[in-house]
Coordinates of C-alpha atoms and ligand atoms in Angstrom, one line a residue:
X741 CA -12.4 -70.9 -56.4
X742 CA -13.1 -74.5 -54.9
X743 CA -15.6 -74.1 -52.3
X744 CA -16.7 -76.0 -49.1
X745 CA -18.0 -79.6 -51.1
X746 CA -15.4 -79.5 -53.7
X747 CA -12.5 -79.2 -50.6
X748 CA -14.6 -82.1 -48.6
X749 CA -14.6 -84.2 -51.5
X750 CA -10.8 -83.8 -51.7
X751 CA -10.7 -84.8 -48.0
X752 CA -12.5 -87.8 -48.4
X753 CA -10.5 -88.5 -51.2
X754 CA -7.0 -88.4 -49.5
X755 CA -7.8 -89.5 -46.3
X756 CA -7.7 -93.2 -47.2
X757 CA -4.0 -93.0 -48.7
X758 CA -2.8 -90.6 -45.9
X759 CA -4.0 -91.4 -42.4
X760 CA -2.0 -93.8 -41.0
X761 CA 0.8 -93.4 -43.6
X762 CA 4.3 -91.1 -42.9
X763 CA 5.7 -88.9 -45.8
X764 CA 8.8 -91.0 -46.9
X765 CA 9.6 -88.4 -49.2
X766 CA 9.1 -84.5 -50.1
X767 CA 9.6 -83.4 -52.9
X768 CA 9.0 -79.3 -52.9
X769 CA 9.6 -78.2 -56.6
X770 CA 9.3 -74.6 -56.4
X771 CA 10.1 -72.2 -53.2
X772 CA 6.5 -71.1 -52.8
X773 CA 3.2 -71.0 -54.1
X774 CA 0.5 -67.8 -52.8
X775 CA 3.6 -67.4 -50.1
X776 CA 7.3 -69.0 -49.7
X777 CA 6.8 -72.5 -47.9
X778 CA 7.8 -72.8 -44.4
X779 CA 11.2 -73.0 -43.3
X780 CA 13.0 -76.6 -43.5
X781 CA 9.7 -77.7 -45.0
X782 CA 10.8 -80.8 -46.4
X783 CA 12.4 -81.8 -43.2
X784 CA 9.9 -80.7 -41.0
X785 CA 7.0 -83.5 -43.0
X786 CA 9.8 -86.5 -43.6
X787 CA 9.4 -89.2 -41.4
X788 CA 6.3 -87.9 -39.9
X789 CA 2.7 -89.6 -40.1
X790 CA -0.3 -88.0 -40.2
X791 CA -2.6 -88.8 -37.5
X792 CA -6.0 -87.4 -39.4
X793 CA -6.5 -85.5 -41.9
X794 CA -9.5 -82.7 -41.0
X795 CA -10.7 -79.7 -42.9
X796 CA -11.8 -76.6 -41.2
X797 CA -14.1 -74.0 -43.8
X798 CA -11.7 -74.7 -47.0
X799 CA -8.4 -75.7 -45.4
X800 CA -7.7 -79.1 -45.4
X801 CA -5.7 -80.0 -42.0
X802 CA -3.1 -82.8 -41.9
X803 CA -2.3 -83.3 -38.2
X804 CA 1.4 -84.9 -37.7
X805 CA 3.3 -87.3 -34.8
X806 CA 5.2 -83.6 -34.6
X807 CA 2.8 -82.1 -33.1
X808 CA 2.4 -79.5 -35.9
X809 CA -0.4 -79.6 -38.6
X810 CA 0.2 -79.1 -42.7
X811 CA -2.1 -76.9 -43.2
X812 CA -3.2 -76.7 -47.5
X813 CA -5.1 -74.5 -49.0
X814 CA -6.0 -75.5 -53.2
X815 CA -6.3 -71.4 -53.9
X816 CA -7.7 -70.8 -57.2
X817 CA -6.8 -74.0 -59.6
X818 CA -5.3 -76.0 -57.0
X819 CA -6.1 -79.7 -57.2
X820 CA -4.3 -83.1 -55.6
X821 CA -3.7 -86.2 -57.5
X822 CA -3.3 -89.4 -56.1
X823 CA -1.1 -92.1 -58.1
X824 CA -1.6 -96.0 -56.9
X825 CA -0.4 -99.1 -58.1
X826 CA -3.7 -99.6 -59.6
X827 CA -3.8 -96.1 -61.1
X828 CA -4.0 -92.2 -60.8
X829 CA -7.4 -90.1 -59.5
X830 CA -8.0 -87.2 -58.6
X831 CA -10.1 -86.4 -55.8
X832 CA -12.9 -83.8 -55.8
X833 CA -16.0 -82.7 -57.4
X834 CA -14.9 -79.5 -59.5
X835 CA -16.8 -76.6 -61.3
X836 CA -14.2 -76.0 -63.2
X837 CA -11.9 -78.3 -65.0
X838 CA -8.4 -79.0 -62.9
X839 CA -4.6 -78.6 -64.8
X840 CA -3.1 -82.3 -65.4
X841 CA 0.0 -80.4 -66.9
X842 CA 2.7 -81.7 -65.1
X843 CA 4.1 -78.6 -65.4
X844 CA 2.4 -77.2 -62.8
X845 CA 3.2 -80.2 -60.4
X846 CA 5.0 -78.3 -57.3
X847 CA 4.4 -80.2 -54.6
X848 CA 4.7 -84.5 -54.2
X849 CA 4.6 -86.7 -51.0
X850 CA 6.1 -90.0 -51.8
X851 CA 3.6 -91.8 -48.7
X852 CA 5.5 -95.0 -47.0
X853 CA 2.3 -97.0 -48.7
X854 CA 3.8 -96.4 -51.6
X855 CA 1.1 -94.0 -52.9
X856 CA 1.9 -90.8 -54.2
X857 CA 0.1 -87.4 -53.7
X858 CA 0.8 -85.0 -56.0
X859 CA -0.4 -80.9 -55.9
X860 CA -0.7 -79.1 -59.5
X861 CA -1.6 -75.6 -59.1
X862 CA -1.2 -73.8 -62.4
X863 CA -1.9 -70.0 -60.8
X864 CA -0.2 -70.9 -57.4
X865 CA -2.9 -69.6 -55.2
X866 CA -2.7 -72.3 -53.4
X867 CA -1.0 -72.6 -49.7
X868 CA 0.8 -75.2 -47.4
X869 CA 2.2 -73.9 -43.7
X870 CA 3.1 -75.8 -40.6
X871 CA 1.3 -74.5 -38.0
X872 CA 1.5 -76.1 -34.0
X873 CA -1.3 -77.7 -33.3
X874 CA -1.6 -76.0 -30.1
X875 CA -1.9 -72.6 -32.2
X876 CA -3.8 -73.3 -34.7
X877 CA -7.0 -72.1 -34.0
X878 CA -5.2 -68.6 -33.0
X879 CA -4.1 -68.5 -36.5
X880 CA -4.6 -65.5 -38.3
X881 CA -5.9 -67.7 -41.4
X882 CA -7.9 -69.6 -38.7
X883 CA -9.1 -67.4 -35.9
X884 CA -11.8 -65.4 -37.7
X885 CA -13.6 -68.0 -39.6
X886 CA -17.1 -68.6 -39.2
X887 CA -19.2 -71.3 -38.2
X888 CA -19.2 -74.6 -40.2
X889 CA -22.5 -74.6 -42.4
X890 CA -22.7 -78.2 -41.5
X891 CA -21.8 -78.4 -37.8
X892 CA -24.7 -78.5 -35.0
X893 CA -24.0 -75.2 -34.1
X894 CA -25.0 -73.1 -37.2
X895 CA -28.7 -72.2 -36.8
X896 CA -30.9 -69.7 -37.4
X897 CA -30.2 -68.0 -34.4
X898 CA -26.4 -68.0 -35.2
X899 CA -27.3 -66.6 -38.8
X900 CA -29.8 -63.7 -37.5
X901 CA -27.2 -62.6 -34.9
X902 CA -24.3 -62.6 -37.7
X903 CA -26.8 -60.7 -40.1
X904 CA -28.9 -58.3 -37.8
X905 CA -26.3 -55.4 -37.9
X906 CA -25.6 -55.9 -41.4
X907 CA -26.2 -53.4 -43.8
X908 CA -25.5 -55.4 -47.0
X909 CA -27.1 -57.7 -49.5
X910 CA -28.0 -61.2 -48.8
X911 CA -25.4 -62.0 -51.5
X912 CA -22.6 -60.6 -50.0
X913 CA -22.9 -61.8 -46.0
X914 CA -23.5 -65.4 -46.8
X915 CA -20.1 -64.8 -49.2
X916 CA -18.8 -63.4 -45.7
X917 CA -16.2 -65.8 -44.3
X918 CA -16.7 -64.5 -41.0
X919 CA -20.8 -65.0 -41.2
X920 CA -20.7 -68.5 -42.3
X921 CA -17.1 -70.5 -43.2
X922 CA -16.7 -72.2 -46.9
X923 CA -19.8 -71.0 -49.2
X924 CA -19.0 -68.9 -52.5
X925 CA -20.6 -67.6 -55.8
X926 CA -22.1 -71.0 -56.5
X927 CA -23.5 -71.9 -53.4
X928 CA -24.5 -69.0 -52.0
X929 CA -27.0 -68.5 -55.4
X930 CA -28.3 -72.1 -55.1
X931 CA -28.6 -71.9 -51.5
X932 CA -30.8 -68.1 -51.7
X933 CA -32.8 -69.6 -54.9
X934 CA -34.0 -72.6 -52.6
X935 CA -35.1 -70.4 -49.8
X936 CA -36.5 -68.1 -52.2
X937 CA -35.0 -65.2 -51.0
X938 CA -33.6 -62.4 -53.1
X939 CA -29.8 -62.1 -53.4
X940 CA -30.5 -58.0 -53.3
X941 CA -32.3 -58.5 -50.2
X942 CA -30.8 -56.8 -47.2
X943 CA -29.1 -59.1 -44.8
X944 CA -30.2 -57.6 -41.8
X945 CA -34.4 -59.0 -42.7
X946 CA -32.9 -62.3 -41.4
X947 CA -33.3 -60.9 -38.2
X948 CA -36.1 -59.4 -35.5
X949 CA -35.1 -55.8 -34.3
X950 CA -34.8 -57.4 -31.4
X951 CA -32.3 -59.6 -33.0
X952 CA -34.1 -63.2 -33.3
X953 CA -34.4 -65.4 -36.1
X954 CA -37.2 -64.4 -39.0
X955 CA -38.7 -67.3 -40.9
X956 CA -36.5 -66.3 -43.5
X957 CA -33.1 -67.1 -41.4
X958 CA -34.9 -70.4 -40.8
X959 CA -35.3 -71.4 -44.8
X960 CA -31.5 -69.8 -45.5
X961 CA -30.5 -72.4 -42.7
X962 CA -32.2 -75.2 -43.9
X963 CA -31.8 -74.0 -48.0
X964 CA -27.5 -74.0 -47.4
X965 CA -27.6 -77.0 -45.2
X966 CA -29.5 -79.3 -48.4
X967 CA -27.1 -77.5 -51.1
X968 CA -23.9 -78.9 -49.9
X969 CA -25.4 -81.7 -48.3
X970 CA -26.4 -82.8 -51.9
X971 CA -23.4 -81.3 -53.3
X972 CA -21.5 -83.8 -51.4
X973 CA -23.4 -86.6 -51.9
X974 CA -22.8 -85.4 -55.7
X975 CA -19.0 -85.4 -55.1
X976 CA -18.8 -88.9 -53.4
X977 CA -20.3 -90.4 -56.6
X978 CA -18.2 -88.0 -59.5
X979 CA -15.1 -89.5 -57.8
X980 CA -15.0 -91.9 -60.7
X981 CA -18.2 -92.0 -62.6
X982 CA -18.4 -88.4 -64.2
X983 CA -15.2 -88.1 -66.1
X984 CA -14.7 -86.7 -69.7
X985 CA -13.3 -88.7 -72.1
X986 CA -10.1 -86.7 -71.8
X987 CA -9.6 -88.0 -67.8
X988 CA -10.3 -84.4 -66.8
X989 CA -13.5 -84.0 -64.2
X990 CA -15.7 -81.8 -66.3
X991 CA -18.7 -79.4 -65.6
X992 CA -21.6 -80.5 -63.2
X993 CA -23.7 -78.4 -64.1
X994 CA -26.9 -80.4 -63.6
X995 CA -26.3 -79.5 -59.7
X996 CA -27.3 -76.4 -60.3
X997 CA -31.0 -74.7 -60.7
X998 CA -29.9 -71.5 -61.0
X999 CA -25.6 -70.7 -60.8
X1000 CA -24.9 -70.3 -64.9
X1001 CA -28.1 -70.6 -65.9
X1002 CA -28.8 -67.3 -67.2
X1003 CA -31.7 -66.9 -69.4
X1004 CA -33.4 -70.7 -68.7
X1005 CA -36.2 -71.4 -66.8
X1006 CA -36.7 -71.4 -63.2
X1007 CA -36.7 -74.8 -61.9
X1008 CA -38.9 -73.9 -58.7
X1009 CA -42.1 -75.8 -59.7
X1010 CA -45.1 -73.5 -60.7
X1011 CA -43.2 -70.3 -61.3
X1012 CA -42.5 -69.4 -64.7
X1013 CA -39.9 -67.3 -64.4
X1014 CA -36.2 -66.6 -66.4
X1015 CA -32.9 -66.8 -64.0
X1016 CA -31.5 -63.5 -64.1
X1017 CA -27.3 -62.8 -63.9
X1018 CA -26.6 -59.7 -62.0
X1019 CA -23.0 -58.4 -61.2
X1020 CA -23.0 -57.9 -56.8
X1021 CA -19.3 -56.8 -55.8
X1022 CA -17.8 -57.5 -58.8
X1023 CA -19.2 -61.2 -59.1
X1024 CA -22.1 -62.7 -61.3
X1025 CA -25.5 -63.7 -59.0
X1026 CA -27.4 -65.9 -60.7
X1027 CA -31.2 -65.8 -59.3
X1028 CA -34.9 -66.1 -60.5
X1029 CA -37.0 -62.3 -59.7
X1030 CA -40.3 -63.9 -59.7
X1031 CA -40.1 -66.1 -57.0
X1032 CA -36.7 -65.2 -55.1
X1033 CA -38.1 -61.7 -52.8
Ligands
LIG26 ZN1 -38.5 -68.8 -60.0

């Protein structure tokens, strides 16, 4: 599943061809994908521009001269490709390698530039609703989301209050939409492995009993904030430079010091140790004993 970087790469990657352009043409292939498409959905994006094009945890948000915003979701294997006179990309800094199969193109906008934007989405996970603008952040997909690990506003503090009456694992309340929007299995082990905290470690230690921050809500903060922030950085550069010989965008797995490194040595400088890969809730945590407590 794409998280937060991989979805903001994909932003950055279609905003240039879609702000400021209007869908000339729609083509919806199939009825749905993860559910049926919204009513007169074709209609409803033909002939409309897209004023911005935002992103809100891993929803990418195309605000429309309608008044209503395309909400898209990539789902599982979802992925956009972008065809221009001077070629095709395809936007986004992947784990795992994207379906070209044209198969499993259901979704293209023909843009009045003359660009086309194409969604492939072999297991149809993937999602695309109208929503008012006016109502969007009452949606249900919307409403509960947590804070943007990026924005101002997610701090220590934040993170201590979300954790203090948790009684789970560190692992799963960062993987918690509702504690912090946009992080999954990858990040969340990168992000624990640089604040050297164990993924076993009970969420609620992030806070005082009287509910403030502990030093180690402080170095989770800090520890998620660099992850993506260098995962994007990553993802602004892979646009081009990192493909396989086959076009596909392969593995970046040189990102990572600990996510599918089992059995190789901790990178933290001076410790010695072997990352470990434990199953938490039905998902592999990847995570060095000796120095993550
Ligand atoms: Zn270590």
């Amino acid at each position: 599943m794409p998280e937060l970087p991989e979805v903001e790469t994909v932003r950055r990657g279609l905003a240039p061809v879609m702000e400021g352009a209007r869908f000339a043409r729609v083509e919806a292939r199939r009825p749905d994908l993860r559910r049926p498409f919204p009513k007169n959905f074709v209609k409803r994006l033909e002939g409309q521009t897209v004023t911005g094009l935002g992103r809100r945890a891993k929803y990418l948000l195309a605000d429309l001269t309608s008044g209503e915003v395309l909400l898209m979701h990539l789902g599982m294997s979802g992925s956009f490709r972008v065809a221009a006179e001077d070629g095709e990309t395809m936007p986004g800094d992947f784990h795992h390698e994207r379906s070209q199969d044209r198969a499993h193109d259901h979704v293209v906008f023909h843009m009045s530039s003359g660009v086309r934007v194409t969604f492939n989405d072999p297991r149809r996970f993937g999602l695309m609703l109208l929503v008012p603008r006016a109502l969007l952040s009452d949606h249900p997909l919307i409403r509960e989301v947590g804070p943007e690990p990026l924005g101002n506003a997610f701090d220590a503090d934040l993170l201590a209050r979300a954790c203090a009456r948790k009684n789970t694992s560190l692992k799963a309340a960062l993987s918690d939409q509702k504690v912090v929007a946009g992080l999954g299995n990858i990040y969340v082990c990168e992000a624990l492995h640089r604040a050297r905290l164990s993924p076993k470690r009970n969420a609620r230690t992030l806070a005082t009993r009287s509910g403030k921050p502990t030093p180690r809500a402080e170095a989770l903060v800090g520890a998620i904030k660099d992850v993506l922030n260098e995962a994007l950085r990553a993802g602004g550069s892979s646009l081009r430079d990192h493909r396989r010989t086959n076009g596909e965008l392969g593995y970046f797995q040189h990102h990572f010091r600990v996510y599918d490194r089992e059995g190789q040595p901790c990178p933290t400088p001076g410790c010695g140790g072997t990352v470990r890969r434990i199953v938490q809730n039905g998902r592999s945590t990847f995570y060095c004993p000796r120095c993550q407590k």
